[in-house]
PDB file of C-alpha atoms in Angstrom:
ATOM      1  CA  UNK A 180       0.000   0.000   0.000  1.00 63.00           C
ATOM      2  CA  UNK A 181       1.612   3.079  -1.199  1.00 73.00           C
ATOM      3  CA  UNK A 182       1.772   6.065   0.979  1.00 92.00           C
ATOM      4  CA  UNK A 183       1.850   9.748   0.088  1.00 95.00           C
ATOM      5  CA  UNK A 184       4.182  10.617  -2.718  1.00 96.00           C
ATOM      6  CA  UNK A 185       5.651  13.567  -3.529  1.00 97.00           C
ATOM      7  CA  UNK A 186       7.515  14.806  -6.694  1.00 96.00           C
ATOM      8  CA  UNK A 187      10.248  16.079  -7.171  1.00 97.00           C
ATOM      9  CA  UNK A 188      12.212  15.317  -3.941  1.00 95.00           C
ATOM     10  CA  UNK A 189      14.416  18.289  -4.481  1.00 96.00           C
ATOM     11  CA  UNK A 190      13.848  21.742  -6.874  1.00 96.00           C
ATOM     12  CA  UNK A 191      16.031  24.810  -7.792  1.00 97.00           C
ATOM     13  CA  UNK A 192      14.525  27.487  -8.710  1.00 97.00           C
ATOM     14  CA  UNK A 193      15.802  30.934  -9.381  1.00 97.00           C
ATOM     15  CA  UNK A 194      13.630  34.378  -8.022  1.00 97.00           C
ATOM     16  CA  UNK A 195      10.616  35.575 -10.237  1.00 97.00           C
ATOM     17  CA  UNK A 196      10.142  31.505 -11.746  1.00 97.00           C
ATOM     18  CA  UNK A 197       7.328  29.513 -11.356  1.00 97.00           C
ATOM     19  CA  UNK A 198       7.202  26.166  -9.367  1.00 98.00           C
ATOM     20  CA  UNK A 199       4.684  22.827  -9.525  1.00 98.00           C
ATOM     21  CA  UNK A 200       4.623  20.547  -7.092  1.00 98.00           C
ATOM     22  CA  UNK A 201       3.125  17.266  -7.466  1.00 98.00           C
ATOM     23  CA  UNK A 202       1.364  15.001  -4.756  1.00 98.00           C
ATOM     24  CA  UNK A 203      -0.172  11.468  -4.676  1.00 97.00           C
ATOM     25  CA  UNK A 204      -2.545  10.802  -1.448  1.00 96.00           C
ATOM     26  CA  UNK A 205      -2.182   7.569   0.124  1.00 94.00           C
ATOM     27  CA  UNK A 206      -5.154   4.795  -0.947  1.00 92.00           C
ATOM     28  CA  UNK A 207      -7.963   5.384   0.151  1.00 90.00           C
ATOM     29  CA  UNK A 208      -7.606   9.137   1.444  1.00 92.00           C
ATOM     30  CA  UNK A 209      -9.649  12.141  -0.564  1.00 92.00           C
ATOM     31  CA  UNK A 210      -8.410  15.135   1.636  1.00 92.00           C
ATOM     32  CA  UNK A 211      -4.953  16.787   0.584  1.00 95.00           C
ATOM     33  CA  UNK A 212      -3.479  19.587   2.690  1.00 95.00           C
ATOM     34  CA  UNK A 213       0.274  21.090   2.082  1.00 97.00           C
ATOM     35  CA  UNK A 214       2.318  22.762   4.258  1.00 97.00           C
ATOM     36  CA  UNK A 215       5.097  24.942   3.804  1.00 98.00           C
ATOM     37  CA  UNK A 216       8.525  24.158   7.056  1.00 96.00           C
ATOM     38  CA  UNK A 217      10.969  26.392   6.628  1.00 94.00           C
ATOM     39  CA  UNK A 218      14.437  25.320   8.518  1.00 91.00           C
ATOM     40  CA  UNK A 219      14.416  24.536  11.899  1.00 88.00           C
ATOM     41  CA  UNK A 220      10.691  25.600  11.955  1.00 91.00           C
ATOM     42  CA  UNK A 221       7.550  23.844  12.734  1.00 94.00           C
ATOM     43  CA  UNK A 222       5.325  23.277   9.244  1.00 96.00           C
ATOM     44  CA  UNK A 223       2.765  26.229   8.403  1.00 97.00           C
ATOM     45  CA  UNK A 224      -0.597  25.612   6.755  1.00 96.00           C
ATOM     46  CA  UNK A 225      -0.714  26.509   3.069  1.00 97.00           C
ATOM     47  CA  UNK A 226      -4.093  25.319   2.201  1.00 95.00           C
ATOM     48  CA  UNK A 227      -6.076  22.065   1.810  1.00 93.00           C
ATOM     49  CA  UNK A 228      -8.427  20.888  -0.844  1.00 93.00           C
ATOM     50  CA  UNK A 229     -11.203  18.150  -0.941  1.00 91.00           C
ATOM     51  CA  UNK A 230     -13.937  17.190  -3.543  1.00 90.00           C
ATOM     52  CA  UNK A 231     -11.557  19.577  -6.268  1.00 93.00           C
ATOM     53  CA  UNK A 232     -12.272  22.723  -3.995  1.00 93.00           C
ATOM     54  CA  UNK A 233      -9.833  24.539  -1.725  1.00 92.00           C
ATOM     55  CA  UNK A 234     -11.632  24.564   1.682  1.00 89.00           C
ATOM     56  CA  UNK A 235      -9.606  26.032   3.669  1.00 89.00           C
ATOM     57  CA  UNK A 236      -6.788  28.618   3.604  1.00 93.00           C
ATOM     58  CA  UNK A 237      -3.549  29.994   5.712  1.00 93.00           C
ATOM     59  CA  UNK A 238      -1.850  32.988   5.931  1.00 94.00           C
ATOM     60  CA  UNK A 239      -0.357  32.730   2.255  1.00 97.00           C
ATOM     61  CA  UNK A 240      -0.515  35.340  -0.563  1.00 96.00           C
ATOM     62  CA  UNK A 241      -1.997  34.359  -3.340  1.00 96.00           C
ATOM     63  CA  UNK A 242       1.147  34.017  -5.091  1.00 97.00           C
ATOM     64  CA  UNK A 243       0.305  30.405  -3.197  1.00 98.00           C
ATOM     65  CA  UNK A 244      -2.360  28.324  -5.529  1.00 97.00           C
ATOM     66  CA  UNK A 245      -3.377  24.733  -6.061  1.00 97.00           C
ATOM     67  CA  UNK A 246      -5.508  22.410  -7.875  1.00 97.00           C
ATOM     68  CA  UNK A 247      -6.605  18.587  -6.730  1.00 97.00           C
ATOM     69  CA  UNK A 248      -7.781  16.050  -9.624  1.00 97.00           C
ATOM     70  CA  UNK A 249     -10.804  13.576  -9.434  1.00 96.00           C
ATOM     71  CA  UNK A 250      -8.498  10.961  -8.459  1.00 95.00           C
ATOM     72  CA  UNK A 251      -7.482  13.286  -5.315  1.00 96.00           C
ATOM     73  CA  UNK A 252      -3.841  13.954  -6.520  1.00 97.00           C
ATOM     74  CA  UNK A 253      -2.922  17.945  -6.034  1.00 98.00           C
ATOM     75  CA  UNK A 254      -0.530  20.073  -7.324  1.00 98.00           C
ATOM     76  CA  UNK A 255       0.799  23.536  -5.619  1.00 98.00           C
ATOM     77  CA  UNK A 256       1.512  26.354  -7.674  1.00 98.00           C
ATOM     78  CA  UNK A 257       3.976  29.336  -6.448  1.00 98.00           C
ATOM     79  CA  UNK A 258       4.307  31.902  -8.942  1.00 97.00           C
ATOM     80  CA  UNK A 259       6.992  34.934  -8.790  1.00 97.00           C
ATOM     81  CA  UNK A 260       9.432  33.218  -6.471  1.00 97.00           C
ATOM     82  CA  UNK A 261      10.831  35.166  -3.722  1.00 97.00           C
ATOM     83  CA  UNK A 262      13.967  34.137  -1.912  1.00 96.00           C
ATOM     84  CA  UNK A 263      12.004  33.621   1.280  1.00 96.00           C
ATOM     85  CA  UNK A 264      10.407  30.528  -0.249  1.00 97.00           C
ATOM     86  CA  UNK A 265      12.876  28.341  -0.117  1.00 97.00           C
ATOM     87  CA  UNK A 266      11.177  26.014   2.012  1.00 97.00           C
ATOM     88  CA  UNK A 267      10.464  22.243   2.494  1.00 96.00           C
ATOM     89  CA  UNK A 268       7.107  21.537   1.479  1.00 97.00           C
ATOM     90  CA  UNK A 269       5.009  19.057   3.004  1.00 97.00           C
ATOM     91  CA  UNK A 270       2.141  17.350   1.510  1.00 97.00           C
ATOM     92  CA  UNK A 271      -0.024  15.424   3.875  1.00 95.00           C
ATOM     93  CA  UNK A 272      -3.438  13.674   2.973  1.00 94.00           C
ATOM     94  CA  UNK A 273      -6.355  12.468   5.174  1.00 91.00           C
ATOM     95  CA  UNK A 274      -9.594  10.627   5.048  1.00 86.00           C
ATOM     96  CA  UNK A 275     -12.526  13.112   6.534  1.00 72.00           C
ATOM     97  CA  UNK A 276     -11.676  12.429   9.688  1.00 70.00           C
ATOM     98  CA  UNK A 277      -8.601  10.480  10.034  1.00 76.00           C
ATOM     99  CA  UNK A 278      -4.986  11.603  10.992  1.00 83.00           C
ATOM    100  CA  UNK A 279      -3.108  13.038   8.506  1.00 90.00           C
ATOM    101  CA  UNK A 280      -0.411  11.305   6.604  1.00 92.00           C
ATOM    102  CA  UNK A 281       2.860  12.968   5.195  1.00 95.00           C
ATOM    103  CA  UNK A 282       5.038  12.352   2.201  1.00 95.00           C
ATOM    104  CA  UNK A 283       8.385  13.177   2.133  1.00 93.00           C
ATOM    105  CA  UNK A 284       8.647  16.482   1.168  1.00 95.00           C
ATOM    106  CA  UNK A 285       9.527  18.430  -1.774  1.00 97.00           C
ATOM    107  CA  UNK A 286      12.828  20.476  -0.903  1.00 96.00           C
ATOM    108  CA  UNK A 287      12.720  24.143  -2.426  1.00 97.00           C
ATOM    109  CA  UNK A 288      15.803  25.881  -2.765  1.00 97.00           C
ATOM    110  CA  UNK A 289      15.372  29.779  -4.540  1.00 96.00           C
ATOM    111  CA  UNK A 290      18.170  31.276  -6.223  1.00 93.00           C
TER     112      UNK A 290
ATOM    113  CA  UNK B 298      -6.810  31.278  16.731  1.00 77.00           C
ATOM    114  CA  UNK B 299      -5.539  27.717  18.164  1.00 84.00           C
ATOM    115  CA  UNK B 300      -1.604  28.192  18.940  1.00 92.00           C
ATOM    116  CA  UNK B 301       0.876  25.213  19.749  1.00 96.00           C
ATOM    117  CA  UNK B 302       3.696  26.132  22.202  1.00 96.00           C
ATOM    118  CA  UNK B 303       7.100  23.630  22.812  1.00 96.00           C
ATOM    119  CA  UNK B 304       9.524  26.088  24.895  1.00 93.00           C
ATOM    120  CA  UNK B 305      12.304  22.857  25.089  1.00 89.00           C
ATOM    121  CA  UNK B 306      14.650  23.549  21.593  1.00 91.00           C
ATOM    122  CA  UNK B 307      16.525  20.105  22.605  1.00 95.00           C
ATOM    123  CA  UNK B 308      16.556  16.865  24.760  1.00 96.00           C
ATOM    124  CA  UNK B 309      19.032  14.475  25.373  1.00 96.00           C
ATOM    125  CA  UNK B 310      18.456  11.145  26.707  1.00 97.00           C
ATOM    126  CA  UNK B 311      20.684   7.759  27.186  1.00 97.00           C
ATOM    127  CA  UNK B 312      19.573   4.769  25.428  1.00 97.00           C
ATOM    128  CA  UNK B 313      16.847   2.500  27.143  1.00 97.00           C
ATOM    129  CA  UNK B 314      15.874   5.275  29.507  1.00 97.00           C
ATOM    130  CA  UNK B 315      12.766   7.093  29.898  1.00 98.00           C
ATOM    131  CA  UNK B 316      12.327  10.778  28.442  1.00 97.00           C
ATOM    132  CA  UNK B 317       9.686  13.252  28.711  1.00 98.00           C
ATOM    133  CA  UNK B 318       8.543  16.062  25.936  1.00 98.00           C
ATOM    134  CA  UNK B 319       6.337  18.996  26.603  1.00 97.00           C
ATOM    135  CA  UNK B 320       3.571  20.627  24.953  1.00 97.00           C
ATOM    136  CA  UNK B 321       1.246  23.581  25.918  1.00 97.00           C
ATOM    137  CA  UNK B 322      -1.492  25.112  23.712  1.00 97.00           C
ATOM    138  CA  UNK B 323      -3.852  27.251  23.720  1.00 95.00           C
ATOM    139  CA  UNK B 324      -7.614  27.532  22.269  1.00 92.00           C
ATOM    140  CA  UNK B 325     -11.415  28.298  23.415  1.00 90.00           C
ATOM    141  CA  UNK B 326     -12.326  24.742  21.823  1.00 88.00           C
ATOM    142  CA  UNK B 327     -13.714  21.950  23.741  1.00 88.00           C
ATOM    143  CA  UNK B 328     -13.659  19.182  21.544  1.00 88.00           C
ATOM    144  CA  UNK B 329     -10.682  18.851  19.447  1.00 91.00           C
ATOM    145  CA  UNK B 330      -7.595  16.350  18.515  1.00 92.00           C
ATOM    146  CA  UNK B 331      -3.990  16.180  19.548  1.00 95.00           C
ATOM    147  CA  UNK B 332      -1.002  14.688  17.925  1.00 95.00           C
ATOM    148  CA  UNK B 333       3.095  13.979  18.465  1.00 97.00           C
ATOM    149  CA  UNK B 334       4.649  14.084  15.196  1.00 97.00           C
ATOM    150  CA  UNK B 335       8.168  12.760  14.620  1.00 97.00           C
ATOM    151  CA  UNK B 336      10.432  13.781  11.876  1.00 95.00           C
ATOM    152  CA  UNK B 337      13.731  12.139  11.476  1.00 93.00           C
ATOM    153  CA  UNK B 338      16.861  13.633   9.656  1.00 85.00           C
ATOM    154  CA  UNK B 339      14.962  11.487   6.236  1.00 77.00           C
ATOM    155  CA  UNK B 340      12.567  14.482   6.740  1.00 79.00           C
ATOM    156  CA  UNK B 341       9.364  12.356   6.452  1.00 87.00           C
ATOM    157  CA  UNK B 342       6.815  13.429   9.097  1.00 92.00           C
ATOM    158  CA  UNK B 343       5.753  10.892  11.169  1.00 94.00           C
ATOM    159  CA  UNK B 344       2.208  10.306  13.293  1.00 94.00           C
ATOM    160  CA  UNK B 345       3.526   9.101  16.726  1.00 96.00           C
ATOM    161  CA  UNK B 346       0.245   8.924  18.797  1.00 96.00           C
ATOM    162  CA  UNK B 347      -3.171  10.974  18.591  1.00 94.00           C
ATOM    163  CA  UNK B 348      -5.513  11.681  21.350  1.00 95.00           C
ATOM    164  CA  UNK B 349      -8.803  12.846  20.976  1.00 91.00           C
ATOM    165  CA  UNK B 350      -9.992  15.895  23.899  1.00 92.00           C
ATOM    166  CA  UNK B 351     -12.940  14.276  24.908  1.00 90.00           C
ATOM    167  CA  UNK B 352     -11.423  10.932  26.047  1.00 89.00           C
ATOM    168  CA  UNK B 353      -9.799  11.273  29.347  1.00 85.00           C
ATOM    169  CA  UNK B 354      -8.105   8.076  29.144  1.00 92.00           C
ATOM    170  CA  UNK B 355      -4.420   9.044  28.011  1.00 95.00           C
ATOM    171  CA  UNK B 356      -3.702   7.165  24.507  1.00 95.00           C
ATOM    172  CA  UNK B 357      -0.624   4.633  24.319  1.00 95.00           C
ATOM    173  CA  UNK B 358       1.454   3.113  21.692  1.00 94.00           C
ATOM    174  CA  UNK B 359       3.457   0.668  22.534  1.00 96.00           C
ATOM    175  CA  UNK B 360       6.829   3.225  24.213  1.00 97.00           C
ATOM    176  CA  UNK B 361       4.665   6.050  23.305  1.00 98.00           C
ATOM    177  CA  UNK B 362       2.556   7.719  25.846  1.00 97.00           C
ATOM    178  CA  UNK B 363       1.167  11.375  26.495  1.00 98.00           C
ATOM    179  CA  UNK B 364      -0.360  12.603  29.819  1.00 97.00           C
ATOM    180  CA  UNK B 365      -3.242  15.006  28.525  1.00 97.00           C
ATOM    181  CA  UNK B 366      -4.322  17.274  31.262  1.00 95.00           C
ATOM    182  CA  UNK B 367      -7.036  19.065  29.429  1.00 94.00           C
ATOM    183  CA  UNK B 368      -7.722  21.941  32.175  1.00 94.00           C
ATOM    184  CA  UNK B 369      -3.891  22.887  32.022  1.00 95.00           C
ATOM    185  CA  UNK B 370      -3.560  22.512  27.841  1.00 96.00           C
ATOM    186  CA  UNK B 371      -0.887  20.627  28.825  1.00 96.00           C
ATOM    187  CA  UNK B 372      -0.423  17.426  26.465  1.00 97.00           C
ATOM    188  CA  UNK B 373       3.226  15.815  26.868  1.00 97.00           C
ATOM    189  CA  UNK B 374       5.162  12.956  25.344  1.00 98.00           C
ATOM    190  CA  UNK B 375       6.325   9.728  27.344  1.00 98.00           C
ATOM    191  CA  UNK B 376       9.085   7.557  25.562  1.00 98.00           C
ATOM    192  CA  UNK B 377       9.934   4.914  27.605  1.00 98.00           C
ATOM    193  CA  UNK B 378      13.375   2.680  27.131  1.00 97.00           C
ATOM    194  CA  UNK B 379      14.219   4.804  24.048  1.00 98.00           C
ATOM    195  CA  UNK B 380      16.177   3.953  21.180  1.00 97.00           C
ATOM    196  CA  UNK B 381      18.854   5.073  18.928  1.00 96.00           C
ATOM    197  CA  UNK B 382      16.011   5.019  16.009  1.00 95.00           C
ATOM    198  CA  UNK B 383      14.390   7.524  18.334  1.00 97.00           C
ATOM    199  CA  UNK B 384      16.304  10.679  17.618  1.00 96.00           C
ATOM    200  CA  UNK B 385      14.827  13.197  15.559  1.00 96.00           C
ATOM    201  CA  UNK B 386      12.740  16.338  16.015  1.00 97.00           C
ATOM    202  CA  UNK B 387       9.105  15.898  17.853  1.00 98.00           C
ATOM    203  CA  UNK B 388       6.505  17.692  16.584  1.00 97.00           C
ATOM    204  CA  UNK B 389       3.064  18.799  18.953  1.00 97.00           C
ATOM    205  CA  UNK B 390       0.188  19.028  16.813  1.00 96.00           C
ATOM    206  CA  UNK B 391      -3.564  20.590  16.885  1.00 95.00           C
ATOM    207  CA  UNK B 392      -5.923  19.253  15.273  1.00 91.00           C
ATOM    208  CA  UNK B 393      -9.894  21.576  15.385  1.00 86.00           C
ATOM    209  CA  UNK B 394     -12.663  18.982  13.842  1.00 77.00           C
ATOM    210  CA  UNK B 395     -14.901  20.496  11.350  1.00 71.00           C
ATOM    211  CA  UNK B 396     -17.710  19.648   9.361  1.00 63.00           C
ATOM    212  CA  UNK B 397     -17.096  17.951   6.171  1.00 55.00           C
ATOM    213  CA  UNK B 398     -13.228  17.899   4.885  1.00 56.00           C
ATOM    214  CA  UNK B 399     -10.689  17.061   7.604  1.00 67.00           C
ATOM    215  CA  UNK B 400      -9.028  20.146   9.336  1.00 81.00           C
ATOM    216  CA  UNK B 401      -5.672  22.094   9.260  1.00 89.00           C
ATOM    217  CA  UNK B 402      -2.846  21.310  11.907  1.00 93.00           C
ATOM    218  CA  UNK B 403      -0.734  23.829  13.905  1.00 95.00           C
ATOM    219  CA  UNK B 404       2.292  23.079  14.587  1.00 96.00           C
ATOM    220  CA  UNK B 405       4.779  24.082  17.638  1.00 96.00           C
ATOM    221  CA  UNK B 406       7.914  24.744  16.932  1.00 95.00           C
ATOM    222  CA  UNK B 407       9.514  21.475  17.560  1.00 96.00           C
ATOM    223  CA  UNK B 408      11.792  19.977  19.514  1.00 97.00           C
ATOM    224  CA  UNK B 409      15.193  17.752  18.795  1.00 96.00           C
ATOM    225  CA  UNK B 410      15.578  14.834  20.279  1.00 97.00           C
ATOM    226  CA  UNK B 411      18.962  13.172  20.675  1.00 97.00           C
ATOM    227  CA  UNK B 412      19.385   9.177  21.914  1.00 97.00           C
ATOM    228  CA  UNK B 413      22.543   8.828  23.337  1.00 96.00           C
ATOM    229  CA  UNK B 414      24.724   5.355  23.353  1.00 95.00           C
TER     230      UNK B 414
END
């Protein structure tokens, strides 16, 4: 049973670029939330999305977008990189009221 | 808003013996979820134990245990006879129920955990 996958593991990126990052729930799960840990830091709430809809939101400029597929997968967008992005970021998915499950990350490094 | 407090930055413990993490938060909710989080230097986050606010029995897994004292928001970790596999950063975790999708976590700060030999 697969668990949640993330792609790529690692991304350079220089300021001003665009970034996609990919994420596969684990089985069974239809809830996808991603989180943005910046070193040494505790993980932030980006957003989360279930049924295709974002339902909920965090402190993130709308620089900060996502999708999620009928077959839950999700993909977050960050458009006009800044520096301060450079981030690990966390995908985690859920059933509608189970624990939440983490991938391995997606390491973000701006230029 | 719900916040998620760990004032400890670091622990160190000797191998097999018993350590202790703590956790504080705060929120005006009354029924809500709790979670320890491990993340080792491989970076994956992952779900230690989970205790739900309106069971007063503490939850247990195996050399994982919390003491939730619900009046204090006070929700610590118990590793008992810990091993080497053990270090890595601890994560507390809140967890506010809401209708339909699951809900967001918030996140303390963290706390490294080093197993010595």
């Amino acid at each position: 049973d697969a668990g949640v996958t993330q792609s790529p593991t690692h991304l350079i990126k220089t300021r001003g670029q665009q970034v996609t990052l990919r994420c596969s729930p684990k089985s069974g799960h239809d809830t996808v939330s991603w989180y943005q840990q910046a070193l040494g830091q505790g993980p932030q709430f980006i957003f989360q999305y279930y049924e295709e809809e974002e339902r909920q939101r965090g402190n993130f400029p709308d620089r900060f977008s996502g999708h999620q597929f009928p077959n839950y997968s999700s993909e977050l967008n960050v458009n006009a990189l800044l520096l301060g992005d450079s981030a690990l970021y966390l995908c985690a998915s859920s059933s509608r009221t189970g624990a939440q499950h983490f991938g391995d990350g997606t390491r973000l490094s701006i230029l | 808003a719900q916040t998620v407090t760990q004032s400890q930055p670091e622990m160190s413990v000797q191998e097999a013996e018993t350590v202790t993490l703590s956790c504080t938060y705060d929120t005006s909710e009354n029924n809500y979820y709790l979670f320890w989080y491990k993340q080792p230097p491989s970076r994956q986050m992952i779900l230690v134990i989970r205790q739900e606010a309106y069971k007063q029995q503490n939850a247990t897994e195996n050399r994982f245990s919390v003491n939730f004292q619900k009046a204090a928001k006070s929700f610590s970790l118990k590793i008992s006879d810990s091993q080497l596999g053990d270090t890595a950063m601890y994560f507390c975790a809140f967890m506010k129920p809401s209708t339909g999708a699951n809900s967001k976590l918030t996140f303390g700060k963290g706390i490294t955990l080093s197993v010595r030999p």
